[in-house]
Short mmCIF file of C-alpha atoms and ligand atoms in Angstrom, two decimals:
data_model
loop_
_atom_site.label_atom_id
_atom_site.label_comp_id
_atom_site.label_asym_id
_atom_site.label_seq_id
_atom_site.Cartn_x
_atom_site.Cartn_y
_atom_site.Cartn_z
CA UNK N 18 -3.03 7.69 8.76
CA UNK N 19 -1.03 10.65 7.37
CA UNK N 20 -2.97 12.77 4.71
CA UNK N 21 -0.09 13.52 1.60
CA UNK N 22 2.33 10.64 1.26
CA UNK N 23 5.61 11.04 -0.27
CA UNK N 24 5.27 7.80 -3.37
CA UNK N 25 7.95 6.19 -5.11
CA UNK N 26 7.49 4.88 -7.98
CA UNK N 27 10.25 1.97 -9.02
CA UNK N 28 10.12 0.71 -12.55
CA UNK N 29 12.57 -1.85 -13.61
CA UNK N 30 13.61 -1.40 -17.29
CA UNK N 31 15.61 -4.26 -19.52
CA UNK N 32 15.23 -2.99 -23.57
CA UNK N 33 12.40 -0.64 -23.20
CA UNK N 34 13.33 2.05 -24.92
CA UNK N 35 10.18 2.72 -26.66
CA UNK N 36 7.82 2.29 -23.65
CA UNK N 37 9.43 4.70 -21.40
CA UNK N 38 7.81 8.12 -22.58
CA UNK N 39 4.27 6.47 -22.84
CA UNK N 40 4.83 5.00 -19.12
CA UNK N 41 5.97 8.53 -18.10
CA UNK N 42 3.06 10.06 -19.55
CA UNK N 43 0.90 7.74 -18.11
CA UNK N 44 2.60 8.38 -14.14
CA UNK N 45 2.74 11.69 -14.73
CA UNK N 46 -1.08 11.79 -15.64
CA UNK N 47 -1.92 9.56 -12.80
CA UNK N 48 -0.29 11.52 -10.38
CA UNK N 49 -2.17 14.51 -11.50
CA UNK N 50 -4.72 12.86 -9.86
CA UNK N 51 -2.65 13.26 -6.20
CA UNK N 52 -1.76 16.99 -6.05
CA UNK N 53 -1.52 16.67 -2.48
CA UNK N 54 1.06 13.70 -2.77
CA UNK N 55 4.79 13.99 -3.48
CA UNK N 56 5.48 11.75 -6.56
CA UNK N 57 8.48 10.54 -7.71
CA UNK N 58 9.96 7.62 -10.48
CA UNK N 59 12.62 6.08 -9.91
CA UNK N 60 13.85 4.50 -13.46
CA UNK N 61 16.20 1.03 -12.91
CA UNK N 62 18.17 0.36 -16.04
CA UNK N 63 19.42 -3.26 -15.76
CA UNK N 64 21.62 -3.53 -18.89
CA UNK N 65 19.88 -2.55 -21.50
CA UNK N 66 21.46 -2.78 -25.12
CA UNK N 67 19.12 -0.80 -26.88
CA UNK N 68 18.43 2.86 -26.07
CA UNK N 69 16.89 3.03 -22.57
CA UNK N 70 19.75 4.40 -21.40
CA UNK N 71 19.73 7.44 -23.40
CA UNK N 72 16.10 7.88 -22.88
CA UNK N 73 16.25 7.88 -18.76
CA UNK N 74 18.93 10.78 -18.93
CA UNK N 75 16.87 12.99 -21.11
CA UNK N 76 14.03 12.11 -19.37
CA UNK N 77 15.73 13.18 -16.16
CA UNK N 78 17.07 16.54 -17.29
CA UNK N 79 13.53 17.43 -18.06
CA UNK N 80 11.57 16.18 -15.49
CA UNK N 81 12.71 17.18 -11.44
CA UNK N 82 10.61 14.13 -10.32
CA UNK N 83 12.47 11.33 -12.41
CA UNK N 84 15.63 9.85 -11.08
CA UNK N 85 17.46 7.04 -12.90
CA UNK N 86 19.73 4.30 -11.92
CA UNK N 87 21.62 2.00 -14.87
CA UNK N 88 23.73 -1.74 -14.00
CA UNK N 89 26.67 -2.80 -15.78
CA UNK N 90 24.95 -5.56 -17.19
CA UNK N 91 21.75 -7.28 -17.14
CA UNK N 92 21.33 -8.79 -13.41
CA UNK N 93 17.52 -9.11 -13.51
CA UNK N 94 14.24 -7.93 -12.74
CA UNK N 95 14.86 -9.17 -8.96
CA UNK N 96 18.15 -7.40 -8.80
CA UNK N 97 16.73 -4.19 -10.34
CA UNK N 98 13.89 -4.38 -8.00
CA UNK N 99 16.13 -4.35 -5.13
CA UNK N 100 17.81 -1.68 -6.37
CA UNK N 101 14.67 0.72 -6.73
CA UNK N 102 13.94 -0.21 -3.16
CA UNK N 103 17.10 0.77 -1.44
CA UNK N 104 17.07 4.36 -3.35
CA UNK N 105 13.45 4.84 -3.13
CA UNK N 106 13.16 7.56 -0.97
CA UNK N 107 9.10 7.51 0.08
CA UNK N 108 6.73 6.59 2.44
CA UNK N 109 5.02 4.89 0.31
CA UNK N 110 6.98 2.64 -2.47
CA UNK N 111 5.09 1.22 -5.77
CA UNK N 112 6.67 -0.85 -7.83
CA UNK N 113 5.75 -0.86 -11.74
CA UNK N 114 6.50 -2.59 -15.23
CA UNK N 115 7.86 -0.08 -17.66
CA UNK N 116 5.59 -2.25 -20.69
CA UNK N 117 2.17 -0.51 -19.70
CA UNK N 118 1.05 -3.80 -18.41
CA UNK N 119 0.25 -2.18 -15.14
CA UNK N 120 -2.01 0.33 -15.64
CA UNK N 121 -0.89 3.81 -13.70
CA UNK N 122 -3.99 4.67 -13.83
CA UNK N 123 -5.08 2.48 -10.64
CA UNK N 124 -2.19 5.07 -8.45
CA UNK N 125 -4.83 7.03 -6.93
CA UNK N 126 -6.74 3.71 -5.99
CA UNK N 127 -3.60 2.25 -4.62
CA UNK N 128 -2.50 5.69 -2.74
CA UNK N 129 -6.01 5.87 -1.26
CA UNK N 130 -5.62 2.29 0.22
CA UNK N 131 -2.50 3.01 1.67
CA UNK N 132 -4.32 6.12 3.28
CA UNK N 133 -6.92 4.36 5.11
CA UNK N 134 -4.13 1.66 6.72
CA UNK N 135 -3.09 -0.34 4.83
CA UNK N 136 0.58 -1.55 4.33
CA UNK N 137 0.54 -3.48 1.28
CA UNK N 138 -1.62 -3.13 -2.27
CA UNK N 139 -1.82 -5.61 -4.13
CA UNK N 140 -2.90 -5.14 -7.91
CA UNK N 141 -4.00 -7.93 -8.92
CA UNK N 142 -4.44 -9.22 -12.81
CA UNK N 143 -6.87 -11.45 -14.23
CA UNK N 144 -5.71 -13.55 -17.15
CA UNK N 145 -8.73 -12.50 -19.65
CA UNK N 146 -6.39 -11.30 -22.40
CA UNK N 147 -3.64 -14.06 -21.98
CA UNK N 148 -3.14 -16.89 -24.65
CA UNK N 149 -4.15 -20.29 -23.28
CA UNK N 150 -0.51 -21.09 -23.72
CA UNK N 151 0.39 -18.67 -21.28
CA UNK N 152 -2.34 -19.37 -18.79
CA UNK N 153 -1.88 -22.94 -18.57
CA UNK N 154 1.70 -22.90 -17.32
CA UNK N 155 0.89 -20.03 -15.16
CA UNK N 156 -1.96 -21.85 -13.03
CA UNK N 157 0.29 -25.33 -13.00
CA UNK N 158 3.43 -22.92 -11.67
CA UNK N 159 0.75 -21.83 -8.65
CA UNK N 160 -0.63 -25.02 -8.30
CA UNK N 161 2.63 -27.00 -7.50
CA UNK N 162 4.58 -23.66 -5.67
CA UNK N 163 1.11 -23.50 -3.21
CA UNK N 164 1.58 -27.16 -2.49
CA UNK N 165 5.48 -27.03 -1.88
CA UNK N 166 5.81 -23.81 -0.23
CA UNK N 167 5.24 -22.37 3.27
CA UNK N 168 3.94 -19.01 1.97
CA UNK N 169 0.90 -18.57 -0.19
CA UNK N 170 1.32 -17.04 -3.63
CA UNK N 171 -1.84 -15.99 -5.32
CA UNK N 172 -2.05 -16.47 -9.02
CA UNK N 173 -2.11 -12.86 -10.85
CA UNK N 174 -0.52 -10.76 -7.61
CA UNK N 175 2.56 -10.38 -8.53
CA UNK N 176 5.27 -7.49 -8.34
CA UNK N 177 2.50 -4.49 -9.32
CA UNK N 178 2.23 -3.41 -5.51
CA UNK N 179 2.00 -0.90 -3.78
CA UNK N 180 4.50 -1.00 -0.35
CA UNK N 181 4.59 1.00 3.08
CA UNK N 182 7.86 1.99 4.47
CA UNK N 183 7.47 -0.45 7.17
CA UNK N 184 7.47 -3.07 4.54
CA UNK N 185 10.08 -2.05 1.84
CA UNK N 186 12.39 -1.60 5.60
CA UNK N 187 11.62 -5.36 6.41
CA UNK N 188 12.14 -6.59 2.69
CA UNK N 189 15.46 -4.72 2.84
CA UNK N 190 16.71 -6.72 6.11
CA UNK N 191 16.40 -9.80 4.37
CA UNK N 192 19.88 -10.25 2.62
CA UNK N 193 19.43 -13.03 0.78
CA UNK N 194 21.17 -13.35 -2.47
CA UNK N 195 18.52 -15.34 -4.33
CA UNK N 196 15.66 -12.99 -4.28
CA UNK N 197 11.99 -14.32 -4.94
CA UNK N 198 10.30 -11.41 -4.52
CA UNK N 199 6.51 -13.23 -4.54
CA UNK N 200 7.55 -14.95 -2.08
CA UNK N 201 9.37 -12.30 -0.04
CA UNK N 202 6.47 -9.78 0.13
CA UNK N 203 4.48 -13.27 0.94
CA UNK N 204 6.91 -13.85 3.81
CA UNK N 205 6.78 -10.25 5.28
CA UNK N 206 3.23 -10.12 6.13
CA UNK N 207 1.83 -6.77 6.96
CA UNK N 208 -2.05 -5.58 6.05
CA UNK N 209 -2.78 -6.95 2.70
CA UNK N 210 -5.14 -5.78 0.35
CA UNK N 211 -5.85 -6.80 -2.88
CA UNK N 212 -7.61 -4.91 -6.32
CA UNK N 213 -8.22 -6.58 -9.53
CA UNK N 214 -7.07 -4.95 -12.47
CA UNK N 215 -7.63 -5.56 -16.66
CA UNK N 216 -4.50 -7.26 -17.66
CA UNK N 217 -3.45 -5.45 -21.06
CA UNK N 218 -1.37 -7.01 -23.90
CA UNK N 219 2.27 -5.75 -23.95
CA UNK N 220 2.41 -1.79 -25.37
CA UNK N 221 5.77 -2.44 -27.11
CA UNK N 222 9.12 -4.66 -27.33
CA UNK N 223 9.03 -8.59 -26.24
CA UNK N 224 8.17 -10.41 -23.09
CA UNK N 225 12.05 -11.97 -21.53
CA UNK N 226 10.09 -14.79 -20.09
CA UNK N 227 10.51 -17.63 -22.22
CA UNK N 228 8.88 -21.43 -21.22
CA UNK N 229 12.16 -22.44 -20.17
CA UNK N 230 12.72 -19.62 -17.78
CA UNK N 231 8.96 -20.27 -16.41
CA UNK N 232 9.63 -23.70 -15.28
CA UNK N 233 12.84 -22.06 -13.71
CA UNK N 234 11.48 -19.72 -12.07
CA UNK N 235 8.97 -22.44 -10.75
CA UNK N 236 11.69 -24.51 -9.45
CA UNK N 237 13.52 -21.80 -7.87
CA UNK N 238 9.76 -20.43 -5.63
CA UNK N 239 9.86 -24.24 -4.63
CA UNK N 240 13.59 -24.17 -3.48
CA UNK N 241 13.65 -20.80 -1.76
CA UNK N 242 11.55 -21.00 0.64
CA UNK N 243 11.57 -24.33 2.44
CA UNK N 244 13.19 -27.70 2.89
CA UNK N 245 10.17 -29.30 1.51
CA UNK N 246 11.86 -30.76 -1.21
CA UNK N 247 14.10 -32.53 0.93
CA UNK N 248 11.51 -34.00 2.58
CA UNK N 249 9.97 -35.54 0.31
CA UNK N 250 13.60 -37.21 -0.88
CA UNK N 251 13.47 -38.82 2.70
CA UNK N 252 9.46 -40.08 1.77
CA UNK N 253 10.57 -41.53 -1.44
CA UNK N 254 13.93 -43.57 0.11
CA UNK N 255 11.42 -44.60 3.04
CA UNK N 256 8.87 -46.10 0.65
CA UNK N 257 12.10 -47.31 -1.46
CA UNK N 258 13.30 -49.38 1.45
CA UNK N 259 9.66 -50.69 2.66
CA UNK N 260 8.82 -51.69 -1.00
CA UNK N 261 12.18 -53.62 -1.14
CA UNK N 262 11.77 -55.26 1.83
CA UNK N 263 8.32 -57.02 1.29
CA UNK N 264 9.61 -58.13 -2.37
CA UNK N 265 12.75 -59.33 -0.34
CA UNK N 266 10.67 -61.53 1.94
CA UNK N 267 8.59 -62.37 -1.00
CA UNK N 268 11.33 -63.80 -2.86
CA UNK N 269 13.20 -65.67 -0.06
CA UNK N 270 9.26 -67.33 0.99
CA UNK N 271 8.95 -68.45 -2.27
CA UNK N 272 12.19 -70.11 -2.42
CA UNK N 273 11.58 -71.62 0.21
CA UNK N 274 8.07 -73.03 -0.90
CA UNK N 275 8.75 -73.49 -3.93
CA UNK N 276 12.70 -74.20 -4.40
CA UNK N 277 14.84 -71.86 -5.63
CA UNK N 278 13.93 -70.98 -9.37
CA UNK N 279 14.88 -67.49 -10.31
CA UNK N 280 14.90 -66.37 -13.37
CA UNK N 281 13.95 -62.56 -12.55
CA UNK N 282 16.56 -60.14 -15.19
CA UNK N 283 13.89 -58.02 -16.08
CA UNK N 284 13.13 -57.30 -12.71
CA UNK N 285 16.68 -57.19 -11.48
CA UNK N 286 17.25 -54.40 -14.65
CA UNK N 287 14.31 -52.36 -13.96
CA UNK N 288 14.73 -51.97 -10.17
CA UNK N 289 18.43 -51.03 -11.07
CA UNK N 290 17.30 -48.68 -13.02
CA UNK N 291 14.51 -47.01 -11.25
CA UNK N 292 16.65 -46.90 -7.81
CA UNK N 293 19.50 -45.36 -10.22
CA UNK N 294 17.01 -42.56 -11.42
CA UNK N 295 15.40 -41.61 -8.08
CA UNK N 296 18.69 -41.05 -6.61
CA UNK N 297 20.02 -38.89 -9.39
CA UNK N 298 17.23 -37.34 -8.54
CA UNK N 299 17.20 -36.74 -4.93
CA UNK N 300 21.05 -36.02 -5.28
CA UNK N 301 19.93 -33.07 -7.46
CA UNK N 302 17.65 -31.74 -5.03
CA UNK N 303 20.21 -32.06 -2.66
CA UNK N 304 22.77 -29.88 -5.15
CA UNK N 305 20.35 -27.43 -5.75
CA UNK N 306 20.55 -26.58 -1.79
CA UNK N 307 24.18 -26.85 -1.50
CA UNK N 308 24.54 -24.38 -4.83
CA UNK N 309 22.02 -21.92 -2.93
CA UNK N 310 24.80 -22.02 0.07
CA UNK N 311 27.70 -21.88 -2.51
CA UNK N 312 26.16 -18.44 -3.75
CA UNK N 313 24.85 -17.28 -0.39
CA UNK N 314 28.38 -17.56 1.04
CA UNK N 315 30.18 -15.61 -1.42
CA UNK N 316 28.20 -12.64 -0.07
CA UNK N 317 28.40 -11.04 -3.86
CA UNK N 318 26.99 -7.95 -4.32
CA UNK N 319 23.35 -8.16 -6.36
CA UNK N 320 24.31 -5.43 -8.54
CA UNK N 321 26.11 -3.31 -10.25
CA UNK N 322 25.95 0.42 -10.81
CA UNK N 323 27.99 1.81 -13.88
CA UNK N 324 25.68 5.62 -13.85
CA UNK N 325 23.35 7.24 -11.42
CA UNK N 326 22.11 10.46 -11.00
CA UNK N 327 20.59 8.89 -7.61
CA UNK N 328 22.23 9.24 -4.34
CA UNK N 329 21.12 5.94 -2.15
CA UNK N 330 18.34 7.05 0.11
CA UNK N 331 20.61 5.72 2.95
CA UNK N 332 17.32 3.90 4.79
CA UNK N 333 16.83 0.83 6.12
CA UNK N 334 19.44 -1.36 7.22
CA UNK N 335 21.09 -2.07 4.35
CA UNK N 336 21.11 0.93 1.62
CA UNK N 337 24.13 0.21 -0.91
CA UNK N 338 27.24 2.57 0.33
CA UNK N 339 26.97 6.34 -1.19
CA UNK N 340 27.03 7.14 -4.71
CA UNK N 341 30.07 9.04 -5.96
CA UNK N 342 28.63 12.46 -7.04
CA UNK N 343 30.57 12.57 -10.22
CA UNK N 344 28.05 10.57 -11.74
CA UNK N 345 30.53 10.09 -15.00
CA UNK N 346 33.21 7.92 -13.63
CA UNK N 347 33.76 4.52 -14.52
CA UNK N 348 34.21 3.14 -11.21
CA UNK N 349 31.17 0.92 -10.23
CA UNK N 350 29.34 1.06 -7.37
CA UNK N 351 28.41 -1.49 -4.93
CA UNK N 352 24.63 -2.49 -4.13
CA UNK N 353 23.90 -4.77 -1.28
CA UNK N 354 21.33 -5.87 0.94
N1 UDP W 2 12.93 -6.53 -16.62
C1 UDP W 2 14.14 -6.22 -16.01
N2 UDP W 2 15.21 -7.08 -16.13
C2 UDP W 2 15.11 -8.25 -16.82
C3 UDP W 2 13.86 -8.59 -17.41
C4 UDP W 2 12.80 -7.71 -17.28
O1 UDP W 2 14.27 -5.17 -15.38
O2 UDP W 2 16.10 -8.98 -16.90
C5 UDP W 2 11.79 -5.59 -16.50
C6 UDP W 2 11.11 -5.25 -17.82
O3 UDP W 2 11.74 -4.15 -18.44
C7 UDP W 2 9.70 -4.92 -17.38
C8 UDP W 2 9.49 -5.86 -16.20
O4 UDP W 2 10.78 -6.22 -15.74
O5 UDP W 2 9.58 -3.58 -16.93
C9 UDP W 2 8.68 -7.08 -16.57
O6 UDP W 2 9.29 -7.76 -17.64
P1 UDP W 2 8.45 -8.46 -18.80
O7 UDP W 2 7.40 -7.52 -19.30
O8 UDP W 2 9.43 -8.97 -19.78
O9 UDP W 2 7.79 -9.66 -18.01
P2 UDP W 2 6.24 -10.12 -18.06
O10 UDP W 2 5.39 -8.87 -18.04
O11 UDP W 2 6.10 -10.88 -19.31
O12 UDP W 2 6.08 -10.93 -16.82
MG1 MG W 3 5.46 -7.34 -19.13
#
């Protein structure tokens, strides 16, 4: 394996403006710690209303190695991701949360990994200072995705990663508009391996993930990635029908035995209503599919760039189309995958 990598770092940034001096004091520390390495952070801006904004271009005019990109709007940590990967210009590509909850200092680990072979780092968090009411949700989310899904997600790895080229190439060929990233990096393969890190309260500002957007974000790892769901509305209508059929013969047997007598509302009402509420359901599942085609087919770009002082790295087989080098116009610029 090569001796000095050139690292990216990406950090996705929605409303942080007061974590991202600490954060770049913390990288830039770190990476004192590689001086035979090439370092540089890539700053994603996706939206912010506060200050971030303000903060990346300052940041930028007084450090070489920092390089910003800001969205119109707020399109998501997914989107921003994406973004960070298409301009990151490495060898090696690690993404990072601008809160401080992954610890830069564990760069020089990850780096060293990535020397001796391997293709993808995975820092991985225990849950020691996480609320029960955080927890709880978190191992139920892994619990039912592992069951539903083709790929395995492991509770705690999540985006904190270090990524070859090889693999931020392959996760850039997959276009897909509806971006799980778990279960992208998951679905890519490559040599895994895996480190355990502290996980560390948030440094400043709010977490965006609320209970509502967990259960989401649940639903949407279960839909992604295979028809599962859809077979399991086939199982239910098969055990629908079978269930029917012996009550059926039931029924007409004991009419025949006995004479006809048949009082039987409740049981007409209730099996009305449960049939009525199973196929809501399955129709649902079967919506949720046909809305993934609806927004695959519009082929929409998964971003937005209003400012960049970032030319795309032009890698990969699907960097977004060049920036304009007057970085202050208004017209936007186009990032897909
Ligand atoms: N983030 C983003 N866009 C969003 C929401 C979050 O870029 O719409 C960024 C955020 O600034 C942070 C990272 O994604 O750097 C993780 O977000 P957060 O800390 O809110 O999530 P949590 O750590 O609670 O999973
Ligand atoms: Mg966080």
């Amino acid at each position: 394996m090569e001796q000095t990598v050139r690292l990216s770092i990406v950090v996705p940034c929605y409303n942080e403006e007061s974590s991202i001096d600490p954060l770049h004091a913390a990288v830039t520390a770190a990476a004192a710690a590689l001086p035979d390495d090439e370092v540089e952070i890539l700053f994603v801006d996706d939206g912010s209303t506060d200050r971030t904004l303000a903060a990346l271009r300052d940041l930028a005019t007084r450090d070489p190695a920092v390089r910003y990109v800001s969205f119109s709007r707020n399109f998501g940590k997914e989107a921003a991701m994406l973004a960070g990967l298409q301009r990151a210009d490495g060898d090696a590509v690690v993404l990072l949360d601008a809160d401080l909850q992954h610890p830069p200092h564990l760069l020089p680990q990850m780096v060293a990994l990535h020397k001796q072979g391997y293709d993808q780092v995975v820092a991985c968090r225990d849950r020691q200072g996480e609320p029960a009411l955080r927890r709880l949700p978190a191992r139920l989310f892994y619990r039912t995705v592992n069951r539903w899904v083709d790929v395995q997600l492991h509770d705690g790895a999540g985006d904190f990663r270090l990524l070859s080229r090889a693999v931020v190439d392959a996760l850039l060929s997959l276009p897909e508009y509806h971006r799980f990233s778990k279960g992208l990096f998951s679905w890519v393969g490559f040599s895994t391996v895996t480190l355990t890190f502290r996980h560390e309260a948030r440094q400043a500002g709010t977490s965006t993930w609320s209970f509502g957007k967990l259960v989401n974000y649940a639903l949407d790892g279960m839909l992604s990635f295979n028809n599962k769901p859809l077979r399991l509305a086939v199982y239910a209508g098969l055990l629908q029908t079978l269930l029917a059929t012996g009550y059926a013969a039931w029924v007409i047997v004991n009419a025949l035995v006995e004479g006809v007598d048949m009082p039987g509302y409740a049981t007409l009402i209730s099996a009305v209503v449960g049939m009525g509420g199973i196929q809501l359901m399955v129709l649902g599942v079967i919506g949720e599919y046909i809305g993934r085609i609806y927004y695959e087919s519009k082929h929409r770009p998964h971003f937005l760039i209003r400012e960049t002082d970032s030319r795309p790295a032009g890698r990969g087989p699907s960097a977004a189309p060049r920036a304009r080098s007057d970085g202050d116009s208004p017209a936007a610029e186009v990032g897909t995958a």
